Amino acid sequence: MSDDEFYRIKRLPPYVIAEVNGMRAAARAAGEDIIDLGMGNPDLPPPPHVLDKLIEVTKKPDAHGYSQSW
């Protein structure tokens, strides 16, 4: 990486998710009761019927491509 590329990258704004994660961690460390409504953090496994359907669909040869864009 050239020096110019390095400095261009350093000028990018902070990643917003990292900023939110830092704010949440600081609030928790300060003893605040935080309810995380963020997506992608399930605390339970998917129901068995969902897993069964995923397995079924992954075995279909036509299920492995990009979706249609409208």
N, CA and C atoms as an extended XYZ file, in Angstrom:
210
Properties=species:S:1:pos:R:3:atomname:S:1:resname:S:1:resid:I:1 pbc="F F F"
N         0.850       -1.165        0.000 N   MET     1
C         0.000        0.000        0.000 CA  MET     1
C         0.902        1.236        0.000 C   MET     1
N         0.578        2.162       -0.860 N   SER     2
C         1.379        3.383       -0.921 CA  SER     2
C         1.013        4.315        0.229 C   SER     2
N         1.874        5.288        0.475 N   ASP     3
C         1.598        6.279        1.522 CA  ASP     3
C         0.311        7.035        1.223 C   ASP     3
N         0.086        7.354       -0.053 N   ASP     4
C        -1.121        8.088       -0.439 CA  ASP     4
C        -2.378        7.272       -0.120 C   ASP     4
N        -2.337        5.986       -0.445 N   GLU     5
C        -3.484        5.124       -0.145 CA  GLU     5
C        -3.713        5.023        1.366 C   GLU     5
N        -2.632        4.907        2.110 N   PHE     6
C        -2.739        4.809        3.562 CA  PHE     6
C        -3.424        6.053        4.127 C   PHE     6
N        -3.006        7.232        3.694 N   TYR     7
C        -3.582        8.465        4.232 CA  TYR     7
C        -5.006        8.683        3.750 C   TYR     7
N        -5.318        8.217        2.552 N   ARG     8
C        -6.707        8.301        2.080 CA  ARG     8
C        -7.618        7.437        2.942 C   ARG     8
N        -7.145        6.254        3.287 N   ILE     9
C        -7.933        5.357        4.139 CA  ILE     9
C        -8.092        5.962        5.525 C   ILE     9
N        -7.030        6.559        6.053 N   LYS    10
C        -7.096        7.161        7.393 CA  LYS    10
C        -8.091        8.324        7.445 C   LYS    10
N        -8.383        8.945        6.295 N   ARG    11
C        -9.331       10.070        6.265 CA  ARG    11
C       -10.787        9.605        6.215 C   ARG    11
N       -11.026        8.320        6.021 N   LEU    12
C       -12.400        7.826        5.996 CA  LEU    12
C       -13.039        8.011        7.365 C   LEU    12
N       -14.345        8.265        7.402 N   PRO    13
C       -15.004        8.410        8.706 CA  PRO    13
C       -15.041        7.064        9.431 C   PRO    13
N       -15.227        7.094       10.745 N   PRO    14
C       -15.302        5.840       11.496 CA  PRO    14
C       -16.497        5.008       11.038 C   PRO    14
N       -16.347        3.708       11.123 N   TYR    15
C       -17.436        2.786       10.778 CA  TYR    15
C       -18.536        2.945       11.819 C   TYR    15
N       -19.727        3.285       11.377 N   VAL    16
C       -20.807        3.640       12.298 CA  VAL    16
C       -21.163        2.498       13.251 C   VAL    16
N       -21.115        1.266       12.778 N   ILE    17
C       -21.448        0.134       13.653 CA  ILE    17
C       -20.407        0.012       14.770 C   ILE    17
N       -19.155        0.225       14.445 N   ALA    18
C       -18.106        0.183       15.473 CA  ALA    18
C       -18.327        1.291       16.495 C   ALA    18
N       -18.759        2.451       16.042 N   GLU    19
C       -19.047        3.552       16.963 CA  GLU    19
C       -20.196        3.195       17.892 C   GLU    19
N       -21.253        2.625       17.357 N   VAL    20
C       -22.408        2.230       18.170 CA  VAL    20
C       -22.000        1.142       19.163 C   VAL    20
N       -21.214        0.173       18.699 N   ASN    21
C       -20.748       -0.887       19.599 CA  ASN    21
C       -19.938       -0.306       20.753 C   ASN    21
N       -19.106        0.671       20.467 N   GLY    22
C       -18.318        1.314       21.506 CA  GLY    22
C       -19.188        2.064       22.502 C   GLY    22
N       -20.203        2.756       21.995 N   MET    23
C       -21.124        3.480       22.876 CA  MET    23
C       -21.887        2.513       23.777 C   MET    23
N       -22.328        1.390       23.188 N   ARG    24
C       -23.058        0.389       23.964 CA  ARG    24
C       -22.162       -0.215       25.046 C   ARG    24
N       -20.931       -0.544       24.691 N   ALA    25
C       -19.999       -1.121       25.654 CA  ALA    25
C       -19.712       -0.134       26.789 C   ALA    25
N       -19.553        1.139       26.459 N   ALA    26
C       -19.292        2.152       27.484 CA  ALA    26
C       -20.491        2.290       28.413 C   ALA    26
N       -21.701        2.272       27.849 N   ALA    27
C       -22.904        2.387       28.673 CA  ALA    27
C       -23.035        1.187       29.604 C   ALA    27
N       -22.767       -0.002       29.085 N   ARG    28
C       -22.835       -1.199       29.933 CA  ARG    28
C       -21.782       -1.138       31.036 C   ARG    28
N       -20.574       -0.694       30.692 N   ALA    29
C       -19.498       -0.586       31.677 CA  ALA    29
C       -19.848        0.424       32.767 C   ALA    29
N       -20.676        1.421       32.414 N   ALA    30
C       -21.104        2.430       33.382 CA  ALA    30
C       -22.297        1.948       34.199 C   ALA    30
N       -22.723        0.707       33.955 N   GLY    31
C       -23.812        0.134       34.738 CA  GLY    31
C       -25.200        0.375       34.179 C   GLY    31
N       -25.286        0.936       32.983 N   GLU    32
C       -26.599        1.162       32.379 CA  GLU    32
C       -27.186       -0.149       31.881 C   GLU    32
N       -28.497       -0.268       31.994 N   ASP    33
C       -29.209       -1.461       31.531 CA  ASP    33
C       -29.515       -1.265       30.043 C   ASP    33
N       -28.851       -2.012       29.191 N   ILE    34
C       -28.963       -1.846       27.739 CA  ILE    34
C       -29.746       -3.006       27.150 C   ILE    34
N       -30.721       -2.683       26.324 N   ILE    35
C       -31.452       -3.689       25.552 CA  ILE    35
C       -30.960       -3.572       24.116 C   ILE    35
N       -30.308       -4.608       23.636 N   ASP    36
C       -29.740       -4.604       22.291 CA  ASP    36
C       -30.803       -5.049       21.300 C   ASP    36
N       -31.260       -4.135       20.466 N   LEU    37
C       -32.239       -4.456       19.435 CA  LEU    37
C       -31.568       -4.639       18.073 C   LEU    37
N       -30.254       -4.814       18.086 N   GLY    38
C       -29.519       -5.004       16.849 CA  GLY    38
C       -29.900       -6.303       16.158 C   GLY    38
N       -29.836       -6.280       14.848 N   MET    39
C       -30.149       -7.476       14.071 CA  MET    39
C       -28.932       -8.392       14.030 C   MET    39
N       -29.185       -9.666       13.862 N   GLY    40
C       -28.108      -10.617       13.668 CA  GLY    40
C       -27.489      -11.144       14.944 C   GLY    40
N       -28.132      -10.911       16.066 N   ASN    41
C       -27.593      -11.397       17.332 CA  ASN    41
C       -28.595      -12.303       18.041 C   ASN    41
N       -29.036      -13.380       17.398 N   PRO    42
C       -30.025      -14.233       18.057 CA  PRO    42
C       -29.421      -14.929       19.276 C   PRO    42
N       -30.268      -15.134       20.271 N   ASP    43
C       -29.787      -15.833       21.453 CA  ASP    43
C       -30.376      -17.234       21.566 C   ASP    43
N       -31.159      -17.620       20.578 N   LEU    44
C       -31.742      -18.964       20.529 CA  LEU    44
C       -31.501      -19.553       19.141 C   LEU    44
N       -31.401      -20.870       19.023 N   PRO    45
C       -31.246      -21.475       17.701 CA  PRO    45
C       -32.564      -21.365       16.910 C   PRO    45
N       -32.488      -21.472       15.589 N   PRO    46
C       -33.718      -21.463       14.792 CA  PRO    46
C       -34.581      -22.677       15.137 C   PRO    46
N       -35.885      -22.552       14.950 N   PRO    47
C       -36.766      -23.701       15.187 CA  PRO    47
C       -36.414      -24.850       14.238 C   PRO    47
N       -36.632      -26.086       14.652 N   PRO    48
C       -36.284      -27.242       13.816 CA  PRO    48
C       -36.895      -27.201       12.417 C   PRO    48
N       -38.143      -26.723       12.279 N   HIS    49
C       -38.757      -26.709       10.943 CA  HIS    49
C       -38.047      -25.725       10.008 C   HIS    49
N       -37.460      -24.670       10.557 N   VAL    50
C       -36.696      -23.733        9.734 CA  VAL    50
C       -35.404      -24.390        9.267 C   VAL    50
N       -34.722      -25.074       10.153 N   LEU    51
C       -33.500      -25.779        9.775 CA  LEU    51
C       -33.787      -26.863        8.740 C   LEU    51
N       -34.889      -27.590        8.920 N   ASP    52
C       -35.263      -28.632        7.948 CA  ASP    52
C       -35.478      -28.027        6.570 C   ASP    52
N       -36.147      -26.879        6.510 N   LYS    53
C       -36.408      -26.235        5.210 CA  LYS    53
C       -35.110      -25.739        4.580 C   LYS    53
N       -34.203      -25.201        5.387 N   LEU    54
C       -32.914      -24.758        4.860 CA  LEU    54
C       -32.149      -25.923        4.245 C   LEU    54
N       -32.138      -27.044        4.937 N   ILE    55
C       -31.461      -28.235        4.420 CA  ILE    55
C       -32.100      -28.683        3.115 C   ILE    55
N       -33.430      -28.699        3.085 N   GLU    56
C       -34.149      -29.106        1.873 CA  GLU    56
C       -33.784      -28.217        0.687 C   GLU    56
N       -33.788      -26.916        0.891 N   VAL    57
C       -33.530      -25.978       -0.208 CA  VAL    57
C       -32.079      -26.049       -0.665 C   VAL    57
N       -31.144      -26.248        0.248 N   THR    58
C       -29.736      -26.299       -0.165 CA  THR    58
C       -29.425      -27.507       -1.034 C   THR    58
N       -30.279      -28.508       -1.021 N   LYS    59
C       -30.071      -29.690       -1.860 CA  LYS    59
C       -30.598      -29.507       -3.276 C   LYS    59
N       -31.297      -28.403       -3.541 N   LYS    60
C       -31.825      -28.147       -4.884 CA  LYS    60
C       -30.736      -27.513       -5.738 C   LYS    60
N       -30.450      -28.099       -6.915 N   PRO    61
C       -29.361      -27.571       -7.741 CA  PRO    61
C       -29.610      -26.151       -8.255 C   PRO    61
N       -30.873      -25.734       -8.362 N   ASP    62
C       -31.156      -24.398       -8.891 CA  ASP    62
C       -31.238      -23.335       -7.790 C   ASP    62
N       -30.866      -23.691       -6.574 N   ALA    63
C       -30.965      -22.745       -5.450 CA  ALA    63
C       -29.626      -22.079       -5.138 C   ALA    63
N       -28.663      -22.160       -6.044 N   HIS    64
C       -27.320      -21.663       -5.752 CA  HIS    64
C       -26.891      -20.603       -6.733 C   HIS    64
N       -27.620      -19.538       -6.828 N   GLY    65
C       -27.250      -18.436       -7.708 CA  GLY    65
C       -27.700      -17.128       -7.089 C   GLY    65
N       -27.454      -16.065       -7.820 N   TYR    66
C       -27.895      -14.755       -7.346 CA  TYR    66
C       -29.389      -14.600       -7.581 C   TYR    66
N       -30.029      -13.841       -6.711 N   SER    67
C       -31.454      -13.591       -6.883 CA  SER    67
C       -31.685      -12.618       -8.028 C   SER    67
N       -32.892      -12.627       -8.552 N   GLN    68
C       -33.253      -11.691       -9.611 CA  GLN    68
C       -33.345      -10.277       -9.044 C   GLN    68
N       -32.850       -9.315       -9.767 N   SER    69
C       -33.011       -7.919       -9.324 CA  SER    69
C       -34.064       -7.268      -10.201 C   SER    69
N       -34.864       -6.496       -9.583 N   TRP    70
C       -35.930       -5.803      -10.318 CA  TRP    70
C       -35.515       -4.388      -10.481 C   TRP    70
